[in-house]
Amino acid sequence: TKTFDVNAIRQDFPILSQEVNGKPLVYLDNGASAQKPQAVLDAMDRYYREMHSNVHRGAHTLGDRATTAFEGARETVRAFLNAGSTREIVWTRGTTEAINLVANGLAPRLKEGDEILVSHMEHHANIVPWQMIAERTGAKVVPIQVTPEGELDMASFTSLLNDRTRILAITHVSNVLGTVNPIAPLIEQAKKQGVLTLIDGAQAVPHFQPDVQALGCDFYVFSSHKLFGPTGIGALYGRAELLEEMPPYQGGGEMIERVSFERTTWNVLPYKFEAGTPAIAEAVGLAAAIDYLNNLDRAAMEAAESALLQRANELVETVPGMSIIGTARRKVPVMSFKIEGLHPSDIGTLLDQQGIAIRTGHHCAMPLMDFYGVPGTARASFAFYNTQQEVEKLFTGLQKIQRLFT
Ligand code: PMP
């Protein structure tokens, strides 16, 4: 039976049991990048010690081992997303590269006057690639409005979805606000109008498991490093029919069927999109992270995460002048905030002196900062290995800063 015991879990993450600036580390910057369990470190170490070779070049045993581990990892990601086939799982460097790949691949479908719907709460990774493609094709990027609470304005969505809309590219979870967007009805409405959908799952997958078939989206993307896996790799789920239609993103080895100076043809899916030697050890590490998560009681984990956010919300009133940015009804444990009279970057520095790591700044979401009229926010983002005691330490730290500096 699967269990969820936060104290036991913390033992699985070696980086957490250290002191920073003379204080026990309280790591609350998981939204930027999460820490890795020993199982991930071991899997990558074992891969390099026992299996490493290039993949898909089969003439020898190590090549077979590496290929088996690499393709096994693809199957693990397929199962994690509940995609129908490993042909629909493309390795990328991360969310950013995945979105660039899709934007580039859909460009041939776009023409002057077409519209790409995004939202006002997107990360730059889900804005800029579309702007670049819009520039090339004459299409336009249109943002769906956000409410002051940090929810998607559904009336804005309905009014903006029209017969010029070609693509809906939207985040599942906001990295700044923690808002969980109601993507199922959005996808459903978009599909009815023949609009393609891309979901940015970067901040969703660390907290819950999506089901791409149930959602019915065309593309779903995420980064390994936020999902307790290594940096340098991520995945793109794409519906096979669309991936077949899309041109390759990069050219080189692996992605071809046959090359001649007269004519080159492409490899089958997913290899058509995987030019060059891939991040093999990283794929193995990501699969180990997913296996690790699969061994936890996910319902208990989600309940524990909600309890962390609830405790944080309760403690806000203990810090004079503190207010939360983003009070959506459905949130993952991410808390952006400001404190009157204090600059976010000073809050970050002063917390760091107490061993508490948060992130401050615009969080790669400048349009959202403009919407709230702030240069940046301070953001605490929790993971399942954080404790109630750590939430309390954050607030004790904030109380201290507020007393000393305002
Ligand atoms: N989208 C969202 C919602 C994110 O939070 C992030 C990372 N902060 C990205 C995209 C980009 O991810 P990466 O830098 O791993 O490509």
mmCIF file of C-alpha atoms in Angstrom, residues 60-406:
data_model
loop_
_atom_site.group_PDB
_atom_site.id
_atom_site.type_symbol
_atom_site.label_atom_id
_atom_site.label_comp_id
_atom_site.label_asym_id
_atom_site.label_seq_id
_atom_site.Cartn_x
_atom_site.Cartn_y
_atom_site.Cartn_z
ATOM 1 C CA HIS A 60 26.460 -3.637 -29.166
ATOM 2 C CA THR A 61 25.162 -4.478 -25.707
ATOM 3 C CA LEU A 62 25.604 -1.088 -24.059
ATOM 4 C CA GLY A 63 23.800 0.521 -26.978
ATOM 5 C CA ASP A 64 20.895 -1.839 -26.335
ATOM 6 C CA ARG A 65 20.884 -1.131 -22.618
ATOM 7 C CA ALA A 66 20.933 2.616 -23.131
ATOM 8 C CA THR A 67 18.164 2.409 -25.731
ATOM 9 C CA THR A 68 16.024 0.197 -23.497
ATOM 10 C CA ALA A 69 16.414 2.592 -20.556
ATOM 11 C CA PHE A 70 15.744 5.638 -22.747
ATOM 12 C CA GLU A 71 12.657 4.207 -24.455
ATOM 13 C CA GLY A 72 11.464 2.790 -21.130
ATOM 14 C CA ALA A 73 11.569 6.347 -19.788
ATOM 15 C CA ARG A 74 9.413 7.493 -22.696
ATOM 16 C CA GLU A 75 6.869 4.818 -21.773
ATOM 17 C CA THR A 76 6.914 6.067 -18.152
ATOM 18 C CA VAL A 77 6.086 9.593 -19.349
ATOM 19 C CA ARG A 78 3.373 8.228 -21.652
ATOM 20 C CA ALA A 79 1.731 6.418 -18.757
ATOM 21 C CA PHE A 80 2.111 9.480 -16.494
ATOM 22 C CA LEU A 81 0.156 11.637 -18.962
ATOM 23 C CA ASN A 82 -2.081 8.781 -20.094
ATOM 24 C CA ALA A 83 -1.184 9.405 -23.727
ATOM 25 C CA GLY A 84 -2.327 6.761 -26.185
ATOM 26 C CA SER A 85 1.095 5.953 -27.618
ATOM 27 C CA THR A 86 4.797 6.637 -27.119
ATOM 28 C CA ARG A 87 4.761 8.004 -30.674
ATOM 29 C CA GLU A 88 3.050 11.013 -29.123
ATOM 30 C CA ILE A 89 5.779 11.688 -26.532
ATOM 31 C CA VAL A 90 8.617 13.875 -27.805
ATOM 32 C CA TRP A 91 11.632 14.684 -25.633
ATOM 33 C CA THR A 92 12.527 18.346 -25.501
ATOM 34 C CA ARG A 93 14.857 20.424 -23.346
ATOM 35 C CA GLY A 94 11.838 21.522 -21.319
ATOM 36 C CA THR A 95 8.588 23.440 -21.478
ATOM 37 C CA THR A 96 10.167 26.362 -23.309
ATOM 38 C CA GLU A 97 11.586 24.260 -26.117
ATOM 39 C CA ALA A 98 8.372 22.257 -26.383
ATOM 40 C CA ILE A 99 6.289 25.400 -26.911
ATOM 41 C CA ASN A 100 8.774 26.739 -29.454
ATOM 42 C CA LEU A 101 8.610 23.413 -31.278
ATOM 43 C CA VAL A 102 4.811 23.477 -31.447
ATOM 44 C CA ALA A 103 4.642 27.157 -32.426
ATOM 45 C CA ASN A 104 7.117 26.512 -35.202
ATOM 46 C CA GLY A 105 5.264 23.373 -36.294
ATOM 47 C CA LEU A 106 1.886 25.103 -36.458
ATOM 48 C CA ALA A 107 3.205 28.165 -38.308
ATOM 49 C CA PRO A 108 2.298 26.737 -41.736
ATOM 50 C CA ARG A 109 -1.357 26.727 -40.631
ATOM 51 C CA LEU A 110 -1.335 30.439 -39.794
ATOM 52 C CA LYS A 111 -2.020 33.384 -42.012
ATOM 53 C CA GLU A 112 -2.632 37.125 -41.788
ATOM 54 C CA GLY A 113 -5.463 37.976 -39.377
ATOM 55 C CA ASP A 114 -5.495 34.607 -37.574
ATOM 56 C CA GLU A 115 -5.563 34.745 -33.795
ATOM 57 C CA ILE A 116 -3.672 32.857 -31.118
ATOM 58 C CA LEU A 117 -5.427 33.034 -27.756
ATOM 59 C CA VAL A 118 -3.244 33.009 -24.658
ATOM 60 C CA SER A 119 -4.062 34.401 -21.215
ATOM 61 C CA HIS A 120 -2.883 37.406 -19.262
ATOM 62 C CA MET A 121 -1.340 35.050 -16.679
ATOM 63 C CA GLU A 122 1.056 33.208 -19.006
ATOM 64 C CA HIS A 123 4.741 32.666 -18.376
ATOM 65 C CA HIS A 124 6.861 34.366 -21.060
ATOM 66 C CA ALA A 125 7.544 30.870 -22.439
ATOM 67 C CA ASN A 126 3.907 30.701 -23.526
ATOM 68 C CA ILE A 127 3.815 34.235 -24.945
ATOM 69 C CA VAL A 128 7.054 34.970 -26.741
ATOM 70 C CA PRO A 129 7.239 31.897 -29.041
ATOM 71 C CA TRP A 130 3.718 32.741 -30.250
ATOM 72 C CA GLN A 131 4.663 36.387 -30.776
ATOM 73 C CA MET A 132 7.631 35.272 -32.873
ATOM 74 C CA ILE A 133 5.410 33.051 -35.015
ATOM 75 C CA ALA A 134 2.780 35.801 -35.247
ATOM 76 C CA GLU A 135 5.461 38.163 -36.515
ATOM 77 C CA ARG A 136 6.370 35.664 -39.240
ATOM 78 C CA THR A 137 2.841 34.809 -40.331
ATOM 79 C CA GLY A 138 0.798 37.965 -39.754
ATOM 80 C CA ALA A 139 -1.243 36.301 -37.019
ATOM 81 C CA LYS A 140 -2.036 38.073 -33.756
ATOM 82 C CA VAL A 141 -1.559 37.049 -30.110
ATOM 83 C CA VAL A 142 -4.639 37.911 -28.040
ATOM 84 C CA PRO A 143 -4.720 37.649 -24.218
ATOM 85 C CA ILE A 144 -7.743 36.378 -22.275
ATOM 86 C CA GLN A 145 -8.339 38.668 -19.308
ATOM 87 C CA VAL A 146 -7.786 37.707 -15.694
ATOM 88 C CA THR A 147 -9.989 38.748 -12.754
ATOM 89 C CA PRO A 148 -8.524 40.674 -9.776
ATOM 90 C CA GLU A 149 -8.671 37.410 -7.782
ATOM 91 C CA GLY A 150 -6.374 35.830 -10.353
ATOM 92 C CA GLU A 151 -8.874 33.609 -12.103
ATOM 93 C CA LEU A 152 -9.374 33.385 -15.803
ATOM 94 C CA ASP A 153 -12.203 35.665 -16.922
ATOM 95 C CA MET A 154 -14.504 33.172 -18.621
ATOM 96 C CA ALA A 155 -16.615 35.906 -20.192
ATOM 97 C CA SER A 156 -13.457 37.308 -21.767
ATOM 98 C CA PHE A 157 -12.593 33.856 -23.103
ATOM 99 C CA THR A 158 -16.046 33.378 -24.601
ATOM 100 C CA SER A 159 -16.034 36.784 -26.226
ATOM 101 C CA LEU A 160 -12.518 36.399 -27.662
ATOM 102 C CA LEU A 161 -13.024 32.914 -29.102
ATOM 103 C CA ASN A 162 -14.136 33.564 -32.661
ATOM 104 C CA ASP A 163 -13.802 32.275 -36.203
ATOM 105 C CA ARG A 164 -10.322 33.813 -36.573
ATOM 106 C CA THR A 165 -9.024 31.883 -33.544
ATOM 107 C CA ARG A 166 -6.662 29.073 -34.573
ATOM 108 C CA ILE A 167 -4.821 28.173 -31.373
ATOM 109 C CA LEU A 168 -5.564 28.329 -27.653
ATOM 110 C CA ALA A 169 -2.289 28.181 -25.678
ATOM 111 C CA ILE A 170 -2.903 28.353 -21.973
ATOM 112 C CA THR A 171 -1.302 27.433 -18.706
ATOM 113 C CA HIS A 172 -2.841 24.699 -16.577
ATOM 114 C CA VAL A 173 -1.535 26.356 -13.404
ATOM 115 C CA SER A 174 -0.198 29.903 -12.984
ATOM 116 C CA ASN A 175 3.396 30.022 -11.744
ATOM 117 C CA VAL A 176 2.732 33.366 -10.030
ATOM 118 C CA LEU A 177 -0.760 32.948 -8.605
ATOM 119 C CA GLY A 178 -1.070 29.204 -8.171
ATOM 120 C CA THR A 179 -4.454 29.350 -9.927
ATOM 121 C CA VAL A 180 -5.609 26.059 -11.426
ATOM 122 C CA ASN A 181 -7.379 26.999 -14.640
ATOM 123 C CA PRO A 182 -10.545 25.152 -15.678
ATOM 124 C CA ILE A 183 -8.879 23.803 -18.787
ATOM 125 C CA ALA A 184 -11.367 20.996 -19.463
ATOM 126 C CA PRO A 185 -14.255 23.314 -20.440
ATOM 127 C CA LEU A 186 -11.821 25.624 -22.271
ATOM 128 C CA ILE A 187 -10.532 22.741 -24.375
ATOM 129 C CA GLU A 188 -14.057 21.526 -25.006
ATOM 130 C CA GLN A 189 -15.217 24.918 -26.280
ATOM 131 C CA ALA A 190 -12.076 25.416 -28.355
ATOM 132 C CA LYS A 191 -12.474 21.991 -29.966
ATOM 133 C CA LYS A 192 -16.057 22.751 -30.928
ATOM 134 C CA GLN A 193 -14.712 25.675 -32.944
ATOM 135 C CA GLY A 194 -11.873 23.667 -34.492
ATOM 136 C CA VAL A 195 -9.264 25.551 -32.433
ATOM 137 C CA LEU A 196 -6.057 23.688 -31.532
ATOM 138 C CA THR A 197 -5.102 23.600 -27.849
ATOM 139 C CA LEU A 198 -1.738 23.623 -26.085
ATOM 140 C CA ILE A 199 -1.615 23.288 -22.312
ATOM 141 C CA ASP A 200 1.449 24.483 -20.402
ATOM 142 C CA GLY A 201 1.644 21.935 -17.604
ATOM 143 C CA ALA A 202 4.951 23.140 -16.101
ATOM 144 C CA GLN A 203 3.374 24.112 -12.762
ATOM 145 C CA ALA A 204 0.611 21.517 -12.780
ATOM 146 C CA VAL A 205 2.467 18.201 -12.933
ATOM 147 C CA PRO A 206 4.387 18.717 -9.650
ATOM 148 C CA HIS A 207 1.013 18.791 -7.870
ATOM 149 C CA PHE A 208 -1.354 16.518 -9.756
ATOM 150 C CA GLN A 209 -1.456 14.143 -12.686
ATOM 151 C CA PRO A 210 -3.141 15.245 -15.909
ATOM 152 C CA ASP A 211 -4.902 12.843 -18.277
ATOM 153 C CA VAL A 212 -4.355 14.115 -21.799
ATOM 154 C CA GLN A 213 -6.897 11.770 -23.345
ATOM 155 C CA ALA A 214 -9.627 12.759 -20.895
ATOM 156 C CA LEU A 215 -8.756 16.432 -21.391
ATOM 157 C CA GLY A 216 -8.739 16.055 -25.148
ATOM 158 C CA CYS A 217 -6.017 18.682 -25.633
ATOM 159 C CA ASP A 218 -3.823 18.613 -28.732
ATOM 160 C CA PHE A 219 -0.547 19.370 -26.910
ATOM 161 C CA TYR A 220 0.566 19.171 -23.288
ATOM 162 C CA VAL A 221 4.065 20.226 -22.216
ATOM 163 C CA PHE A 222 6.152 20.146 -19.025
ATOM 164 C CA SER A 223 9.707 20.327 -17.651
ATOM 165 C CA SER A 224 11.419 17.551 -15.713
ATOM 166 C CA HIS A 225 13.222 19.839 -13.275
ATOM 167 C CA LYS A 226 9.983 21.080 -11.732
ATOM 168 C CA LEU A 227 8.754 17.482 -11.445
ATOM 169 C CA PHE A 228 11.621 16.415 -9.122
ATOM 170 C CA GLY A 229 13.688 15.189 -12.084
ATOM 171 C CA PRO A 230 16.919 16.547 -13.616
ATOM 172 C CA THR A 231 17.339 19.757 -15.609
ATOM 173 C CA GLY A 232 17.845 19.710 -19.368
ATOM 174 C CA ILE A 233 14.847 17.587 -20.326
ATOM 175 C CA GLY A 234 11.101 17.877 -20.644
ATOM 176 C CA ALA A 235 8.342 16.352 -22.660
ATOM 177 C CA LEU A 236 5.847 17.280 -25.292
ATOM 178 C CA TYR A 237 2.676 15.277 -25.717
ATOM 179 C CA GLY A 238 1.174 15.913 -29.144
ATOM 180 C CA ARG A 239 -1.670 14.214 -30.944
ATOM 181 C CA ALA A 240 -0.068 11.928 -33.529
ATOM 182 C CA GLU A 241 -2.116 13.306 -36.390
ATOM 183 C CA LEU A 242 -0.816 16.822 -35.732
ATOM 184 C CA LEU A 243 2.767 15.732 -35.110
ATOM 185 C CA GLU A 244 2.645 13.912 -38.442
ATOM 186 C CA GLU A 245 1.547 17.084 -40.166
ATOM 187 C CA MET A 246 4.064 19.403 -38.491
ATOM 188 C CA PRO A 247 7.465 20.032 -40.076
ATOM 189 C CA PRO A 248 10.546 18.997 -38.056
ATOM 190 C CA TYR A 249 11.882 21.592 -35.642
ATOM 191 C CA GLN A 250 15.595 20.919 -36.045
ATOM 192 C CA GLY A 251 17.541 18.968 -38.627
ATOM 193 C CA GLY A 252 20.370 16.512 -38.037
ATOM 194 C CA GLY A 253 20.999 12.918 -37.118
ATOM 195 C CA GLU A 254 18.224 10.682 -35.713
ATOM 196 C CA MET A 255 15.379 12.704 -37.214
ATOM 197 C CA ILE A 256 15.780 11.435 -40.776
ATOM 198 C CA GLU A 257 14.736 8.324 -42.635
ATOM 199 C CA ARG A 258 17.056 8.807 -45.577
ATOM 200 C CA VAL A 259 19.374 11.634 -46.583
ATOM 201 C CA SER A 260 20.660 12.443 -50.019
ATOM 202 C CA PHE A 261 21.610 15.688 -51.660
ATOM 203 C CA GLU A 262 18.548 15.389 -53.867
ATOM 204 C CA ARG A 263 15.982 14.680 -51.176
ATOM 205 C CA THR A 264 15.843 13.957 -47.460
ATOM 206 C CA THR A 265 12.912 12.239 -45.760
ATOM 207 C CA TRP A 266 11.891 12.298 -42.094
ATOM 208 C CA ASN A 267 11.979 9.580 -39.506
ATOM 209 C CA VAL A 268 8.758 8.254 -37.954
ATOM 210 C CA LEU A 269 7.262 9.762 -34.777
ATOM 211 C CA PRO A 270 8.512 10.737 -32.319
ATOM 212 C CA TYR A 271 12.057 10.691 -33.724
ATOM 213 C CA LYS A 272 11.239 13.228 -36.414
ATOM 214 C CA PHE A 273 11.419 15.856 -33.659
ATOM 215 C CA GLU A 274 14.526 14.544 -31.916
ATOM 216 C CA ALA A 275 17.538 15.685 -33.909
ATOM 217 C CA GLY A 276 20.925 14.833 -32.445
ATOM 218 C CA THR A 277 21.983 12.782 -29.440
ATOM 219 C CA PRO A 278 19.289 13.229 -26.795
ATOM 220 C CA ALA A 279 19.557 13.794 -23.034
ATOM 221 C CA ILE A 280 19.649 10.074 -22.212
ATOM 222 C CA ALA A 281 20.651 10.079 -18.539
ATOM 223 C CA GLU A 282 18.177 12.899 -17.954
ATOM 224 C CA ALA A 283 15.341 10.859 -19.475
ATOM 225 C CA VAL A 284 16.263 8.011 -17.117
ATOM 226 C CA GLY A 285 16.310 10.483 -14.202
ATOM 227 C CA LEU A 286 12.901 11.890 -15.116
ATOM 228 C CA ALA A 287 11.424 8.398 -15.271
ATOM 229 C CA ALA A 288 12.872 7.686 -11.815
ATOM 230 C CA ALA A 289 11.191 10.852 -10.508
ATOM 231 C CA ILE A 290 7.839 9.733 -11.917
ATOM 232 C CA ASP A 291 8.330 6.242 -10.458
ATOM 233 C CA TYR A 292 9.063 7.874 -7.105
ATOM 234 C CA LEU A 293 5.841 9.900 -7.272
ATOM 235 C CA ASN A 294 3.892 6.831 -8.350
ATOM 236 C CA ASN A 295 4.911 5.150 -5.107
ATOM 237 C CA LEU A 296 3.383 7.897 -2.976
ATOM 238 C CA ASP A 297 -0.242 8.077 -1.910
ATOM 239 C CA ARG A 298 -1.206 10.880 -4.293
ATOM 240 C CA ALA A 299 -4.505 11.692 -2.570
ATOM 241 C CA ALA A 300 -2.734 12.097 0.776
ATOM 242 C CA MET A 301 -0.041 14.164 -0.914
ATOM 243 C CA GLU A 302 -2.585 16.539 -2.437
ATOM 244 C CA ALA A 303 -4.373 16.851 0.910
ATOM 245 C CA ALA A 304 -1.077 17.668 2.644
ATOM 246 C CA GLU A 305 -0.288 20.321 0.029
ATOM 247 C CA SER A 306 -3.717 21.931 0.488
ATOM 248 C CA ALA A 307 -3.139 21.956 4.229
ATOM 249 C CA LEU A 308 0.167 23.820 3.703
ATOM 250 C CA LEU A 309 -1.583 26.493 1.655
ATOM 251 C CA GLN A 310 -4.420 26.736 4.152
ATOM 252 C CA ARG A 311 -1.979 27.214 7.040
ATOM 253 C CA ALA A 312 -0.157 29.911 5.045
ATOM 254 C CA ASN A 313 -3.430 31.701 4.339
ATOM 255 C CA GLU A 314 -4.351 31.620 8.027
ATOM 256 C CA LEU A 315 -1.038 33.192 9.000
ATOM 257 C CA VAL A 316 -1.195 36.137 6.577
ATOM 258 C CA GLU A 317 -2.964 38.289 9.186
ATOM 259 C CA THR A 318 -0.034 37.836 11.596
ATOM 260 C CA VAL A 319 2.146 40.017 9.341
ATOM 261 C CA PRO A 320 0.947 43.638 9.317
ATOM 262 C CA GLY A 321 0.650 45.064 5.786
ATOM 263 C CA MET A 322 0.933 41.676 4.087
ATOM 264 C CA SER A 323 -1.447 40.805 1.273
ATOM 265 C CA ILE A 324 -1.791 37.907 -1.148
ATOM 266 C CA ILE A 325 -1.815 38.326 -4.905
ATOM 267 C CA GLY A 326 -3.988 35.586 -6.334
ATOM 268 C CA THR A 327 -6.884 34.300 -4.285
ATOM 269 C CA ALA A 328 -8.467 31.936 -6.786
ATOM 270 C CA ARG A 329 -10.830 29.272 -5.490
ATOM 271 C CA ARG A 330 -8.707 26.460 -6.916
ATOM 272 C CA LYS A 331 -5.004 26.830 -6.210
ATOM 273 C CA VAL A 332 -1.893 24.718 -5.850
ATOM 274 C CA PRO A 333 0.287 25.682 -2.862
ATOM 275 C CA VAL A 334 1.866 28.802 -4.376
ATOM 276 C CA MET A 335 1.641 32.130 -2.596
ATOM 277 C CA SER A 336 2.604 35.446 -4.175
ATOM 278 C CA PHE A 337 2.504 38.326 -1.745
ATOM 279 C CA LYS A 338 3.544 41.838 -0.926
ATOM 280 C CA ILE A 339 4.197 43.654 2.320
ATOM 281 C CA GLU A 340 3.566 47.396 2.512
ATOM 282 C CA GLY A 341 6.785 49.395 2.691
ATOM 283 C CA LEU A 342 9.027 46.499 1.679
ATOM 284 C CA HIS A 343 10.492 45.743 -1.742
ATOM 285 C CA PRO A 344 10.063 42.092 -2.787
ATOM 286 C CA SER A 345 13.797 41.655 -3.397
ATOM 287 C CA ASP A 346 14.564 42.857 0.150
ATOM 288 C CA ILE A 347 12.083 40.320 1.518
ATOM 289 C CA GLY A 348 13.911 37.612 -0.428
ATOM 290 C CA THR A 349 17.355 38.640 0.791
ATOM 291 C CA LEU A 350 16.289 38.975 4.413
ATOM 292 C CA LEU A 351 14.561 35.587 4.386
ATOM 293 C CA ASP A 352 17.655 34.011 2.844
ATOM 294 C CA GLN A 353 19.662 35.210 5.847
ATOM 295 C CA GLN A 354 17.293 33.040 7.897
ATOM 296 C CA GLY A 355 17.840 30.022 5.636
ATOM 297 C CA ILE A 356 14.496 30.469 3.876
ATOM 298 C CA ALA A 357 14.526 30.320 0.066
ATOM 299 C CA ILE A 358 11.724 32.026 -1.857
ATOM 300 C CA ARG A 359 11.687 33.739 -5.245
ATOM 301 C CA THR A 360 11.169 37.421 -5.919
ATOM 302 C CA GLY A 361 10.734 39.420 -9.095
ATOM 303 C CA HIS A 362 8.486 39.287 -12.117
ATOM 304 C CA HIS A 363 8.554 35.470 -12.381
ATOM 305 C CA CYS A 364 8.753 35.685 -16.196
ATOM 306 C CA ALA A 365 5.190 37.013 -16.225
ATOM 307 C CA MET A 366 5.593 40.739 -16.866
ATOM 308 C CA PRO A 367 2.099 41.234 -18.354
ATOM 309 C CA LEU A 368 0.623 39.837 -15.134
ATOM 310 C CA MET A 369 2.819 42.153 -13.031
ATOM 311 C CA ASP A 370 1.533 45.075 -15.127
ATOM 312 C CA PHE A 371 -2.038 43.906 -14.539
ATOM 313 C CA TYR A 372 -1.485 44.025 -10.761
ATOM 314 C CA GLY A 373 0.540 47.232 -11.007
ATOM 315 C CA VAL A 374 3.553 45.781 -9.202
ATOM 316 C CA PRO A 375 7.195 45.520 -10.319
ATOM 317 C CA GLY A 376 7.317 42.031 -8.875
ATOM 318 C CA THR A 377 6.113 39.859 -6.042
ATOM 319 C CA ALA A 378 7.625 37.681 -3.375
ATOM 320 C CA ARG A 379 6.587 34.083 -3.986
ATOM 321 C CA ALA A 380 6.669 31.059 -1.709
ATOM 322 C CA SER A 381 5.983 27.865 -3.642
ATOM 323 C CA PHE A 382 5.580 24.651 -1.689
ATOM 324 C CA ALA A 383 6.213 21.026 -2.586
ATOM 325 C CA PHE A 384 4.959 17.842 -0.962
ATOM 326 C CA TYR A 385 8.165 17.589 1.092
ATOM 327 C CA ASN A 386 7.511 20.889 2.862
ATOM 328 C CA THR A 387 6.103 20.833 6.387
ATOM 329 C CA GLN A 388 3.632 22.856 8.428
ATOM 330 C CA GLN A 389 6.584 23.834 10.608
ATOM 331 C CA GLU A 390 8.329 25.306 7.563
ATOM 332 C CA VAL A 391 5.232 27.348 6.730
ATOM 333 C CA GLU A 392 5.330 28.672 10.288
ATOM 334 C CA LYS A 393 9.043 29.493 9.972
ATOM 335 C CA LEU A 394 8.309 31.514 6.847
ATOM 336 C CA PHE A 395 5.794 33.607 8.738
ATOM 337 C CA THR A 396 8.001 34.012 11.802
ATOM 338 C CA GLY A 397 10.662 35.248 9.379
ATOM 339 C CA LEU A 398 8.269 37.669 7.716
ATOM 340 C CA GLN A 399 7.085 39.020 11.074
ATOM 341 C CA LYS A 400 10.693 39.699 12.050
ATOM 342 C CA ILE A 401 11.436 41.483 8.756
ATOM 343 C CA GLN A 402 8.247 43.532 8.992
ATOM 344 C CA ARG A 403 9.090 44.674 12.562
ATOM 345 C CA LEU A 404 12.678 45.589 11.755
ATOM 346 C CA PHE A 405 12.264 47.302 8.405
ATOM 347 C CA THR A 406 9.004 49.184 8.330
#
